[in-house]
Coordinates of C-alpha atoms and ligand atoms in Angstrom, one line a residue:
X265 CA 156.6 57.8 150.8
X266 CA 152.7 58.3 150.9
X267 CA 151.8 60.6 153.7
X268 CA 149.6 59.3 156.0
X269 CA 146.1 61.2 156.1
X270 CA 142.6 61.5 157.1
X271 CA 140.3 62.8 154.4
X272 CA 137.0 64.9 155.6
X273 CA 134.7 64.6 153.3
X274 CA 132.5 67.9 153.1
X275 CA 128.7 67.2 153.4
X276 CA 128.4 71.5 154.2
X277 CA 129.1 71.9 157.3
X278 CA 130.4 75.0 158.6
X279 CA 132.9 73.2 160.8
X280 CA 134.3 71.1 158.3
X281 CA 137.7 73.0 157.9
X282 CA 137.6 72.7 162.2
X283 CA 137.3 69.3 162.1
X284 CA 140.3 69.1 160.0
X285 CA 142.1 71.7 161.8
X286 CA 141.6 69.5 165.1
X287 CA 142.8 66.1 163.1
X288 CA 146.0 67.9 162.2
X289 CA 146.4 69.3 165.6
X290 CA 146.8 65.6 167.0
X291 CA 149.4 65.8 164.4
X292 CA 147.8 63.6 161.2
X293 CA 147.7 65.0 158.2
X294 CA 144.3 65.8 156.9
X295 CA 142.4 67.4 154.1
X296 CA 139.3 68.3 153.2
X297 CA 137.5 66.8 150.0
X298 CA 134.3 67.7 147.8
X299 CA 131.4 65.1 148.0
X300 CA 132.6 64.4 144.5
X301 CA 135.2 62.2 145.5
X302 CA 134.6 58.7 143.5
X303 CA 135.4 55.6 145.2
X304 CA 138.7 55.4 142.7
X305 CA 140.2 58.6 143.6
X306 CA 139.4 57.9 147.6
X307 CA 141.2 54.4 146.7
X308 CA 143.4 56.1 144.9
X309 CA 144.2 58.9 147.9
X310 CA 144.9 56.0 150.5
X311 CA 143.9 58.0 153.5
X312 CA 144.2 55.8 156.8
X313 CA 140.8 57.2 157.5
X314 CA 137.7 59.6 156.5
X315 CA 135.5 61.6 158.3
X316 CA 132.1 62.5 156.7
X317 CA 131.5 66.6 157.9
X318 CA 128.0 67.5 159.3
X319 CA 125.4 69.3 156.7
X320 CA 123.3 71.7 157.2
X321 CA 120.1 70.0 155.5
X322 CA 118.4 66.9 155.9
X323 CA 119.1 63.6 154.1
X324 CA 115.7 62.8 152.5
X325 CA 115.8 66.3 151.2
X326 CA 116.2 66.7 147.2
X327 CA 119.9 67.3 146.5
X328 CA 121.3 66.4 149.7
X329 CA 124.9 65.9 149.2
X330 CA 125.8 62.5 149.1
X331 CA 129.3 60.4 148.6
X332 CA 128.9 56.8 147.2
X333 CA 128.2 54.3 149.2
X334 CA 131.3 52.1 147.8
X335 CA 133.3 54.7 149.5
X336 CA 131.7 53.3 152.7
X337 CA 132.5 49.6 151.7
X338 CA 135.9 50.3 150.9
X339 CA 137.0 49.0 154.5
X340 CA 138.6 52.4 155.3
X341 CA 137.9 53.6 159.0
X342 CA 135.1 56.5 158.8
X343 CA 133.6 58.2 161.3
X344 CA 130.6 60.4 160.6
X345 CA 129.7 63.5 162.2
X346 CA 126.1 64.4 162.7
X347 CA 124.7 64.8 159.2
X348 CA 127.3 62.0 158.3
X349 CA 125.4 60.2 161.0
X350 CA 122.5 60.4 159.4
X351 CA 124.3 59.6 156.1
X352 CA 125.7 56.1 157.3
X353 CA 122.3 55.3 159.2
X354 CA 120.4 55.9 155.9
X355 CA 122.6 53.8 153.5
X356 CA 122.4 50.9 155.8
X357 CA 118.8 50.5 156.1
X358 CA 118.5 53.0 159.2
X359 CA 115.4 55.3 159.9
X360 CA 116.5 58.9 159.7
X361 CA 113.3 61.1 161.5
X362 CA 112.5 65.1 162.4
X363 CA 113.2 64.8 166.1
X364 CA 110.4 65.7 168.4
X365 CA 112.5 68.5 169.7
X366 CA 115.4 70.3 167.7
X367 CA 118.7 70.2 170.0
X368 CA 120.5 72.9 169.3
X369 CA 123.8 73.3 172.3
X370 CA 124.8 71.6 175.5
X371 CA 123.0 68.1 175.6
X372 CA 123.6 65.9 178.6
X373 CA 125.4 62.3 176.5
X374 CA 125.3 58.7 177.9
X375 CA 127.6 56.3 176.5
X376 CA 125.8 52.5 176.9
X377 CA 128.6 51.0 175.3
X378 CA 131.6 52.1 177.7
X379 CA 134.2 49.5 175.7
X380 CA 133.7 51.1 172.4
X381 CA 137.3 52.4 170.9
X382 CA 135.8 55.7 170.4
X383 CA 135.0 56.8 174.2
X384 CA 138.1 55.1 175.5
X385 CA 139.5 56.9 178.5
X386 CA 136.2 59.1 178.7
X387 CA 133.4 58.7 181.3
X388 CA 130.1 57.5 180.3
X389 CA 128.3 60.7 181.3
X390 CA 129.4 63.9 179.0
X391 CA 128.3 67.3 177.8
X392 CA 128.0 67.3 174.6
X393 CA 127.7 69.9 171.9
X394 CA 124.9 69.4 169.6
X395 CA 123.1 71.2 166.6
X396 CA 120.5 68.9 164.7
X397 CA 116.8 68.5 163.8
X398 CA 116.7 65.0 162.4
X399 CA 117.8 61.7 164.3
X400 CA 118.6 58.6 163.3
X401 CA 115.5 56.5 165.2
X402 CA 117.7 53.2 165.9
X403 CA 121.0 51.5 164.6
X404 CA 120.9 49.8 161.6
X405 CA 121.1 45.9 161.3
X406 CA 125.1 45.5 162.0
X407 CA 125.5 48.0 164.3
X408 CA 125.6 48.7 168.2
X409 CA 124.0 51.5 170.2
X410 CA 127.1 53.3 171.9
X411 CA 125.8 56.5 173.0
X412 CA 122.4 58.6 173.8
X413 CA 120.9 61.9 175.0
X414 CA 117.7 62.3 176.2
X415 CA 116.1 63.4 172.4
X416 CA 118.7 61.8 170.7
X417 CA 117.9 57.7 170.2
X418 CA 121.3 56.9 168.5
X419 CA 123.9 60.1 169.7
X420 CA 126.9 57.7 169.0
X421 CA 127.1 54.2 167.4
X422 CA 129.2 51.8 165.4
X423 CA 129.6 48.7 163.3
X424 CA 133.3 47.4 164.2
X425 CA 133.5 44.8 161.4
X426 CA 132.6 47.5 158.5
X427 CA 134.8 49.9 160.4
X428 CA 131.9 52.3 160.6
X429 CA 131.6 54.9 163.1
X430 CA 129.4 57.7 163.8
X431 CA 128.2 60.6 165.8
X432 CA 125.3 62.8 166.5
X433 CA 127.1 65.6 168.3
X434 CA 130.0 67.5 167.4
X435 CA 133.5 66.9 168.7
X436 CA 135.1 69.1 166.9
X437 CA 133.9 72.2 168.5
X438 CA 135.4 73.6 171.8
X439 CA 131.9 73.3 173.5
X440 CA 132.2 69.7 173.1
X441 CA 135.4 70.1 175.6
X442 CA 136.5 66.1 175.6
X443 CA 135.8 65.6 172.1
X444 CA 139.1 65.8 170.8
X445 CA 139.4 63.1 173.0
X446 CA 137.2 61.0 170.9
X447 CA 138.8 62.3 167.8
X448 CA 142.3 61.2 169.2
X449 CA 140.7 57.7 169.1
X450 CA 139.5 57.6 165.9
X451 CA 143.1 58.6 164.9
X452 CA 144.8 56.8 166.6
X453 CA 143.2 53.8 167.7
X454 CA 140.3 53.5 164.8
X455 CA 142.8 54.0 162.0
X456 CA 146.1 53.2 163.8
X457 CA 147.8 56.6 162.9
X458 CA 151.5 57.1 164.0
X459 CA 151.6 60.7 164.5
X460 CA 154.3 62.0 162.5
X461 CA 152.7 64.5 160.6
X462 CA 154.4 68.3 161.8
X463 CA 154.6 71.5 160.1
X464 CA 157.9 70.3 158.4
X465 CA 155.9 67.6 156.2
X466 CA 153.0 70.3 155.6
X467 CA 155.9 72.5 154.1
X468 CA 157.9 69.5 152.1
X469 CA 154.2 69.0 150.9
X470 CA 153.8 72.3 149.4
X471 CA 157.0 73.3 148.4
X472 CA 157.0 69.9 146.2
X473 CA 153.8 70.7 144.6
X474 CA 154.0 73.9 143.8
X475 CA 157.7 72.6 142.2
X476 CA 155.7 69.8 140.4
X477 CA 153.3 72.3 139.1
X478 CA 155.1 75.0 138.2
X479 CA 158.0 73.1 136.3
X480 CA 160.0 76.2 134.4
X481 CA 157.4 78.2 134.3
X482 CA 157.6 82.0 136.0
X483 CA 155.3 82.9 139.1
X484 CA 154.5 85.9 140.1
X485 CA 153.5 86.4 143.5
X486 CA 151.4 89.8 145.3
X487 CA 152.9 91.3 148.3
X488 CA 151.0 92.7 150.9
X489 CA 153.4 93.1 154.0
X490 CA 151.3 90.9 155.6
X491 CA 152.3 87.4 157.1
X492 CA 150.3 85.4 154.8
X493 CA 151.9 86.6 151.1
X494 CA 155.1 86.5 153.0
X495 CA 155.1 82.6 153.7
X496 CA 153.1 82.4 150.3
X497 CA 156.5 83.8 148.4
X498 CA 158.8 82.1 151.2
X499 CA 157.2 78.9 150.3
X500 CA 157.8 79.6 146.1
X501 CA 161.0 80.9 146.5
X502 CA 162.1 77.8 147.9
X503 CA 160.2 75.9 145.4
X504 CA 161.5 77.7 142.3
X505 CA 163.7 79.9 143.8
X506 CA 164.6 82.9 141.0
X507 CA 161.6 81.9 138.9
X508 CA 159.5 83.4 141.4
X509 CA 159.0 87.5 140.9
X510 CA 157.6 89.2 143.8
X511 CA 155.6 92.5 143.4
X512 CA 154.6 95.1 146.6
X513 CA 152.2 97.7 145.7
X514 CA 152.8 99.9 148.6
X515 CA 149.1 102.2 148.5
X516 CA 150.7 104.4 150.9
X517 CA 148.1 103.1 153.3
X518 CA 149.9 100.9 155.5
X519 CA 151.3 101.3 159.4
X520 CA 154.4 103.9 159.8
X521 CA 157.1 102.6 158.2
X522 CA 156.1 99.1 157.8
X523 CA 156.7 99.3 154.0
X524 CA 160.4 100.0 154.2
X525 CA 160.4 96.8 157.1
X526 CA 158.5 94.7 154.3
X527 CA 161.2 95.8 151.2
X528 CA 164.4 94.9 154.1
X529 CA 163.1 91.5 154.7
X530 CA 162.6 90.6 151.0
X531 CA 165.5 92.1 149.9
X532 CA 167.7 91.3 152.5
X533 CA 166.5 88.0 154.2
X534 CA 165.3 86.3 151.5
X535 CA 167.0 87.9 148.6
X536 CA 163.7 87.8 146.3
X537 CA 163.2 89.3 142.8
X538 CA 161.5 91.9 144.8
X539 CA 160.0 95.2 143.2
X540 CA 158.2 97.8 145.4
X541 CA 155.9 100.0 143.9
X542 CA 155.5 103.3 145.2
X543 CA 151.6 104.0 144.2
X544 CA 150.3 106.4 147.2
X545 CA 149.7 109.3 145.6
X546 CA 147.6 107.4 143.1
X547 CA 145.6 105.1 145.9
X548 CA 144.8 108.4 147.7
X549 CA 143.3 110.4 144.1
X550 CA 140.8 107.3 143.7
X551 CA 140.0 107.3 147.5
X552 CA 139.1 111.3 147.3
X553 CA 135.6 112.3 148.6
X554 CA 135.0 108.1 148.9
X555 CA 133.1 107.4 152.2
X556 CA 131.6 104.3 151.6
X557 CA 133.2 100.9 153.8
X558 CA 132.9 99.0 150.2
X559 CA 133.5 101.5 147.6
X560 CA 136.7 102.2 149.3
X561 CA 137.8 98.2 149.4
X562 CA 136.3 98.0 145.7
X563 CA 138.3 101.0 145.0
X564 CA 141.5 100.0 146.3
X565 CA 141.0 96.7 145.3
X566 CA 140.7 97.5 141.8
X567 CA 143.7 99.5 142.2
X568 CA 145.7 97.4 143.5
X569 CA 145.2 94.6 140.7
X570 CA 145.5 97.7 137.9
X571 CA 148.8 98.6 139.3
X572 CA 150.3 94.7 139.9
X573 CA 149.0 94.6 136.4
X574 CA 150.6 97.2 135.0
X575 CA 154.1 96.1 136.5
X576 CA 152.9 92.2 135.8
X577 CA 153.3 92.9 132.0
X578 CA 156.7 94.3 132.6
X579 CA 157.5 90.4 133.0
X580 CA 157.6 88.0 130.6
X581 CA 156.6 84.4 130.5
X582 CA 154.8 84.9 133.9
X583 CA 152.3 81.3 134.2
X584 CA 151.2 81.3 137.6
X585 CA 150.4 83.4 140.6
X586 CA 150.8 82.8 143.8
X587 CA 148.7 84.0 146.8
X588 CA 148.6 83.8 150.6
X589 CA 144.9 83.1 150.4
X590 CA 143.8 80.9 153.9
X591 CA 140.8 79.7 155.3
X592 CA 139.0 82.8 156.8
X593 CA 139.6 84.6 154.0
X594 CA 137.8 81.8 151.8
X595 CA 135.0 82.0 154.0
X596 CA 134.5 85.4 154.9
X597 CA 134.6 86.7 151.1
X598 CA 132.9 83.8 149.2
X599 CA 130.7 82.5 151.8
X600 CA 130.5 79.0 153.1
X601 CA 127.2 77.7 151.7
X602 CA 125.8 79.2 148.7
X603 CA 123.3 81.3 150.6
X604 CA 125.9 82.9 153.1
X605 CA 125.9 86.3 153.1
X606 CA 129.1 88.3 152.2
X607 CA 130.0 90.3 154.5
X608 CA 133.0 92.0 153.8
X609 CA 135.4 91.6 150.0
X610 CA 138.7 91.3 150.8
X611 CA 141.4 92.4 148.0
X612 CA 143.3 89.5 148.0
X613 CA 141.1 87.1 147.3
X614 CA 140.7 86.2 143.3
X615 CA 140.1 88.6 141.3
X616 CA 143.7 88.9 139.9
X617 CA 144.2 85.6 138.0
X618 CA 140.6 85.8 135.8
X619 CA 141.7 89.2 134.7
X620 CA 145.6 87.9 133.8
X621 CA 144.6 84.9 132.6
X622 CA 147.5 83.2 135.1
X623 CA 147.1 80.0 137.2
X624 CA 146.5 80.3 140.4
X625 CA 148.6 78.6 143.7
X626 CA 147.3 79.0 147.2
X627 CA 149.4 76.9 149.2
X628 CA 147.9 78.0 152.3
X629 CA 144.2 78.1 151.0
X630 CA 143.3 75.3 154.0
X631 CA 145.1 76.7 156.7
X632 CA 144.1 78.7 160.2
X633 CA 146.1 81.8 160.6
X634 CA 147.9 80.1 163.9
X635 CA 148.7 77.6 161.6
X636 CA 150.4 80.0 158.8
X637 CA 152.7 81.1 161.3
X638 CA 153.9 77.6 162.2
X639 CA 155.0 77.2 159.0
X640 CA 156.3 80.5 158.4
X641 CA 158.4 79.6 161.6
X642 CA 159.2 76.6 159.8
X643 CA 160.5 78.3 156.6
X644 CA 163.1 80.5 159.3
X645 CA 161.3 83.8 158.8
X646 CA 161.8 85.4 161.8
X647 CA 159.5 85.7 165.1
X648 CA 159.4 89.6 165.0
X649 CA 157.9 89.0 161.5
X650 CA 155.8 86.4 162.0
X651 CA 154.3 87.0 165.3
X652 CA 153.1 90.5 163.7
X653 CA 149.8 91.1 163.7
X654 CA 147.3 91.0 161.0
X655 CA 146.9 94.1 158.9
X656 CA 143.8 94.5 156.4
X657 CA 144.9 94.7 152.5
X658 CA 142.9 98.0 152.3
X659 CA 144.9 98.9 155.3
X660 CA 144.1 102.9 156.4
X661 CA 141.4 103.3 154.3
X662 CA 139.4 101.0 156.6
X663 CA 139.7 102.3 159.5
X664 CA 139.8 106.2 158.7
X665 CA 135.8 107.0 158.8
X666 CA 134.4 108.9 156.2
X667 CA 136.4 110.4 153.6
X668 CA 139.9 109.7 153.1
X669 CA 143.3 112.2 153.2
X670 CA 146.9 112.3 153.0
X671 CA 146.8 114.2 156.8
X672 CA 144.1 111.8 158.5
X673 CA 146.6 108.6 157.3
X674 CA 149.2 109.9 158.9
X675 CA 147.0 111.3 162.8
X676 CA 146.5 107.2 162.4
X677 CA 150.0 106.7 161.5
X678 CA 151.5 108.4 164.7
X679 CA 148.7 107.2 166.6
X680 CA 149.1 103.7 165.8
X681 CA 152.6 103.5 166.1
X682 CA 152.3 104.7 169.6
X683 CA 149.6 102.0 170.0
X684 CA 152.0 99.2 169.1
X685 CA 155.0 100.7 171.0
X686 CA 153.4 100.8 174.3
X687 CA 151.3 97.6 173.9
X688 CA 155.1 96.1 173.0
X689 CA 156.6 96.9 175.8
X690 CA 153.9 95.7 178.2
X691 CA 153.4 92.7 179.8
X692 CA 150.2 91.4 177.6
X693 CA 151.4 92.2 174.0
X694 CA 151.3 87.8 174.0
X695 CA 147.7 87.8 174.1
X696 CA 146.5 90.0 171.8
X697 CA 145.6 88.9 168.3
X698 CA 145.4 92.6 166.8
X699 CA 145.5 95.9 168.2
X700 CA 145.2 99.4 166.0
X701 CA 143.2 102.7 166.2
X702 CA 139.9 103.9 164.4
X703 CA 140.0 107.6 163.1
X704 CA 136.6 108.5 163.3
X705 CA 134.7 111.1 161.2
X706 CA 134.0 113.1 164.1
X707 CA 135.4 116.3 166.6
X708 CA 134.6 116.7 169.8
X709 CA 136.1 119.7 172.2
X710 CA 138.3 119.5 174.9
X711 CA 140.8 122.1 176.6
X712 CA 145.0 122.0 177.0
X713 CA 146.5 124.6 178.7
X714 CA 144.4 127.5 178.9
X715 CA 143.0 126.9 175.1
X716 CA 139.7 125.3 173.7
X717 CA 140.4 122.4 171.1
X718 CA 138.0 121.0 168.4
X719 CA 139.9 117.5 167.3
X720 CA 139.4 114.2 166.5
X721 CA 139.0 111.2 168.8
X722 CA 141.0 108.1 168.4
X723 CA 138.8 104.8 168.8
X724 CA 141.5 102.0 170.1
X725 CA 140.7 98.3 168.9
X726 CA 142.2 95.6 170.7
X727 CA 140.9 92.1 170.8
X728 CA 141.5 88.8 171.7
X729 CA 141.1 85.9 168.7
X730 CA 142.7 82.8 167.9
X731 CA 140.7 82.3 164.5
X732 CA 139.9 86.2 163.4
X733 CA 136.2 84.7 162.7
X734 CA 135.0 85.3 166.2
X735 CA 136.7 87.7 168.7
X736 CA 136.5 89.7 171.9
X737 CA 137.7 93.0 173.2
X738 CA 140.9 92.7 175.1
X739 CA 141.2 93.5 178.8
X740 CA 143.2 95.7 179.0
X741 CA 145.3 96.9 182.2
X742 CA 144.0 100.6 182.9
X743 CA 147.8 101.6 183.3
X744 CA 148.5 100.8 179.7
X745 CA 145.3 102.0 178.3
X746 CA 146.6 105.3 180.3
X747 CA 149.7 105.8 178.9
X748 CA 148.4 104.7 174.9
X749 CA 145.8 107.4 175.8
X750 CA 148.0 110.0 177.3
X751 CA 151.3 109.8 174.7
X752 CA 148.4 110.3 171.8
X753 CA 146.8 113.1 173.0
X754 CA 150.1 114.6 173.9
X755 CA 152.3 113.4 170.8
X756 CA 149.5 113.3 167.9
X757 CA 147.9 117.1 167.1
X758 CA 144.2 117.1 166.1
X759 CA 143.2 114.3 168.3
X760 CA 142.3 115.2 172.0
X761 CA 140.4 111.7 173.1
X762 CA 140.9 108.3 173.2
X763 CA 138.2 105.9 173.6
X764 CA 137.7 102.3 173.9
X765 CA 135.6 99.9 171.8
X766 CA 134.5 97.1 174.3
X767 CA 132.1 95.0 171.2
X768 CA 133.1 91.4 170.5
X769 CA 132.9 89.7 166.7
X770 CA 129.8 88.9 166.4
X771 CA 127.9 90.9 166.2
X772 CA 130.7 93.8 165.6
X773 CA 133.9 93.1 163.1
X774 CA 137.0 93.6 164.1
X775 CA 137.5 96.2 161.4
X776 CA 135.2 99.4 161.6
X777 CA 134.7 99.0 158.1
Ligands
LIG992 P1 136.8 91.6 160.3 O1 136.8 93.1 160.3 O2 136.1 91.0 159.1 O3 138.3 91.1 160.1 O4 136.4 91.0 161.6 C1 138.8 89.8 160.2 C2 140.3 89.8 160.0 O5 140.5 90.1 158.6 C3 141.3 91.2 158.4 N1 140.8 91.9 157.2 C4 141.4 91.8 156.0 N2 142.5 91.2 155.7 N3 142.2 91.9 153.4 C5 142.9 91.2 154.4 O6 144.0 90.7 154.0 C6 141.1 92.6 153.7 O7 140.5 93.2 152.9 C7 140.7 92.5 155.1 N4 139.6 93.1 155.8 C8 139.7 92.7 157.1 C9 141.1 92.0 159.7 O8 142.2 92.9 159.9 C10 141.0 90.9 160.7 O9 142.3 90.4 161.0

């Protein structure tokens, strides 16, 4: 059976992976398309409905992006957001102008057209969240003003017949607080959605194309303890079960232990072809004397694909790779437009299959990290292991300042560990999105007992984040930041402080480097 979907069409926006994000949470399946969609492959897709994304230029502009207008004619439900406001207003005749003041945030919205399907249940006064410098001066011939703001002539409108509907602001974002709302009734009541879409179907989805794909072939697949190259493998294994080969290069640079945890649960959970690498000793020679934030992840990076080389030719017949590759990561290391800046390269993003010549899968390549671990959930892995936190592929070597060695991995070792034992067995351990301690390259002298010490300081890092692209420092209770602070300086030699970074992301990271 077709599954039923709603296709956002990406005009460059930076919240067009949100706005899909938001149709899924109202449980419709949804993807995101290139403006080079042609109107046969939309026909072709059968979505119940399409969304054109926001842009970040202006439509008379050379090179705009554009989708054809038979995709607009092809009596599908659409509703544009800003930009796609624009979009629709111009390919019907409309007027689109450089407003006479940019509105950039909170804009007070009146709907004039209460009975349209796309405010039902909302009140004609709203906030509104908007980011634009052009309007659309009036509706074009065929459709009806439904909402303003103040600068904005035509904030919302619609032609019913054409099944055309568009906005100025954005109800995708959480600033626009009822416009899920709005999107709910484009869903539902604009393109008549049923709302079966869960996790499950995102997971029948992938397994079967990744089984369609791969055929006989052999995939290899690069394990990094973390969650998302977990439900990666989980989600091969059950595709092609023993034709999948799972490698984990353990640097040496992970938490305490965590690399034996990572070998059980592949081993003896999901009874992978599972090799572990022991390659710390190696990591740790390339890292010597390296105090540079990127050198290091360019040099572990590197290392990490010569290594899963080196054991990759050990296999034969290998085709494809898989890799837990989602949507932050896509952003963050490539950029979203072609100007963004990058800030940080991640290892685990490309790289490996230009070099081996394999084809790539990335099942989760469109998913939210909240969302990967619905579906690891889905797969059976357990909660333990999937409501673990994030951990960087570099791992150590990212948050040990300055120059890297075999004794400042493990002070951050033991003092980690203590970090996630005491935040486990308080009370907030629910709301934290990552927690872990900075060894900076720095002493500072204290006293214990009657002697003077000269150690290091440990820099804890907890913070709230439901996406990892924006975050804040966690409030912590004072009697937990107490004991984490008193078990380290007792339990961890060298270290006699622990202090507290209270930045948010932006303008900090959530990594130190
Ligand atoms: P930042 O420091 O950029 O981190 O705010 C955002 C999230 O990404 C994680 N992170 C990485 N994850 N490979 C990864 O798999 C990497 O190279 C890497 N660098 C940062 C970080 O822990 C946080 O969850």
């Amino acid at each position: 059976m077709q599954q039923e979907k709603i296709i956002v069409v990406d005009l460059g926006s930076q919240y067009t992976q949100l706005i899909a994000r938001r149709i899924r949470e109202l449980d419709v399946y949804s993807e995101i398309r290139t403006t080079d969609i042609t109107v046969e492959g939309m026909r072709k897709e059968k979505p119940i409905g399409i969304i054109l994304s926001g842009g970040p230029g202006s439509v008379y502009e050379f090179g705009s992006p554009e989708v054809e207008k038979g995709i607009l004619e092809l009596g599908i439900p659409i509703l544009g957001i800003c930009y796609g406001l624009h979009f629709i207003g111009r390919m019907y005749g409309g007027k689109v102008i450089s407003a006479k003041a940019a509105e950039y945030g909170k804009a007070e919205l009146h709907v004039v057209a209460p009975d349209s399907i796309l405010f039902k249940n909302l009140n004609p006064d709203l906030i509104c969240w908007m980011s634009h410098g052009d309007v659309l001066k009036s509706p074009p011939r065929g459709f009806r003003l439904v909402a303003q703001t103040y600068h904005t002539p035509v904030a919302a409108m619609e032609n019913t017949r054409r099944k055309l509907y568009a906005v100025q602001f954005h109800p995708e974002v959480t600033h626009t607080p009822w416009g899920v709302e709005l999107l709910r009734n484009f869903a539902y009541d604009v393109c008549g959605a049923s709302g079966t879409w869960r996790m499950a179907s995102f997971i029948e989805g992938a397994v079967n194309g990744i089984r369609e794909k791969v055929a006989s072939a052999q995939i290899l697949c690069g394990i990094s303890g973390g969650i998302d190259s977990l439900t990666t493998a989980v989600l091969a294994q059950q595709a092609v079960g023993d034709q999948l080969y799972c490698i984990f290069v353990d640097h040496g640079l992970m938490r305490l232990n965590e690399a034996d945890q990572v070998e059980r649960v592949f081993k003896k959970q999901f009874r992978a072809n599972f090799r572990r690498v022991n390659a710390a000793r190696r990591f740790l020679g390339k890292l010597r004397d390296v105090k540079n934030p990127e050198r290091k992840r360019k040099i572990i990076g590197r290392e990490f694909i010569r290594v899963f080389e080196e054991e990759a030719q050990k296999l034969k017949n290998i085709k494809f790779i898989a890799q837990g590759t989602i949507y932050p990561d896509v952003i963050e290391s490539h950029g979203v437009g072609k100007h963004a800046h990058v800030i940080k390269s991640h290892h685990n993003v490309g790289g490996l299959p230009k070099q081996m010549k394999l084809k790539l899968l990335e099942p989760l390549r469109d998913l939210f990290k909240d969302e990967v671990r619905k579906v690891a959930l889905g797969l059976g892995v357990p909660e333990r292991v999937v409501y673990r936190q994030p951990f960087p592929g570099p791992g150590m070597a990212i948050r040990i300042i300055g120059t890297v060695t075999p004794r400042k991995v493990k002070i951050l070792q033991l003092a980690d560990a203590i970090i996630q034992e005491e935040l486990a067995s308080s009370e907030i351990y629910a709301d934290i999105g990552q927690a872990f301690g900075v060894l900076p390259d720095i002493k500072s002298v204290g006293v214990m007992g009657d002697r003077r010490t000269y150690g290091y300081p440990i820099i804890l890092r907890i913070v709230t984040t439901t996406d990892w692209m924006t975050a804040d420092w966690a409030r912590i209770p004072y009697t937990v930041l107490e004991s984490i602070s008193n078990r380290i300086i007792n339990e961890v030699p060298e270290v006699n402080r622990v202090a507290y970074d209270i930045s948010s992301k932006p303008p900090a990271t959530i990594e130190w480097e």
